[in-house]
Amino acid sequence: MVSANQLDAITPSNHRLRCRDCGTVAAHSDWRCSACLGLLRLEWTKPTPGQRVDPTRSGVWHYRPLLPSVEPSAIVSLGEGATPLVWIDRWARAHAIERVGVKLEYVSPTGSFKDRGTTMLLSVARSLGLAKVVEDSSGNAGASVAAYAARAGLSATIYVPSSAPAAKRAQIARVGATIVPVDGPRSAVTEAALTDVDRTGAYYAGHNANPYFAAGMASFAYELIETFGAQLPRHLIVPTGGGSLVVGCFDGFLRWFGDSDEARRRCPRIHAVQSAGCAPLVAAFGRGLDHAPPIERRPTIAGGIEVERPPRDREILAAIRATGGSAVAVDDEEIRRERRLLAQSEGIDVEPTTAAAFAGLAQLVRDGVIRSDEVTLVVATGAGWKDPG
Ligand SMILES: [Zn+2]
């Protein structure tokens, strides 16, 4: 056991941000490259520490030695992480599969998995002494950033699609953030947020672009490793729009195991599930592309994964391929059916975006991509009450 003070000595500034396109090193307060506007990757400047957990903390910050270092006094936490894991035997039997676990990520302070990324991002924002954050979101990340900004004493402006569920918009407003509805496709919401950032100099907390968000998501991988030890589930099913969890958790596995081919083989196979109405990653995966192509978008009830141009498309596709996973699309009717079945057979009430993952698993089993005797874990990303439908 080591004390928190000793951990501070282990983890002085342990990373830098580097442009994924031109290689320029960026300031910690940048969210994209000032030279070419490319997105930034977080690069570790120290090897993976031997001491991987902080025994004085629980949840996401239990893994503080593996996270980007911030001053302890700057940490903005609402008790996120350490989410429950349950097995859904009745649902699994209905789909002729033996062992399906669900990580209940909606058992989080704001009701979604986004809190893992937000606690990291807002802690960095506070340690940098920033006053205002701007975010664009279909709802869950916005609600998360709004709540953590309130906790940190920062002002937050959240741009949301005008079609965002009323429950999520109300959640954002209740914690005192400024909420700005935007008409048009999801990309128009991002453009409106970036215009605000350019005009006001606010910090862009965009969860699909800011590298610290995915860094917090790595805690999901650390929890799986601590829960399962050497016997990780064979498959991991993730509802995927912007892909922060796919990218963050893959990075987390490599950070823990070390970046090697052996480490990649130890990772669960990551399967990204999208809505058939908006499936750029499925199109890319099927066509063997390393980036998401332009797509025709149709309305879908899975608003949380309706991202027609995912900024981290290359990282998502690389993670899926490196682990031997796949990308699959499901339609709204299957999503509704699985949402109902999951609620009524297991008592697990998720939003439609999350139900898409269960529909995706059912399809992967039908297609023979996942065998019935392979242990599979589904990420239940968002609570049903956030998008009652
Ligand atoms: Zn660059």
Coordinates of N, CA and C in Angstrom, one line a residue, residues 7 51 246:
L7 N 1.7 8.7 -4.0 CA 1.2 8.6 -5.4 C 1.5 9.9 -6.2
Q51 N 2.4 0.7 -9.6 CA 1.3 1.0 -8.7 C 0.1 1.5 -9.6
V246 N -15.4 3.3 -27.0 CA -14.6 2.3 -27.7 C -13.1 2.8 -27.7

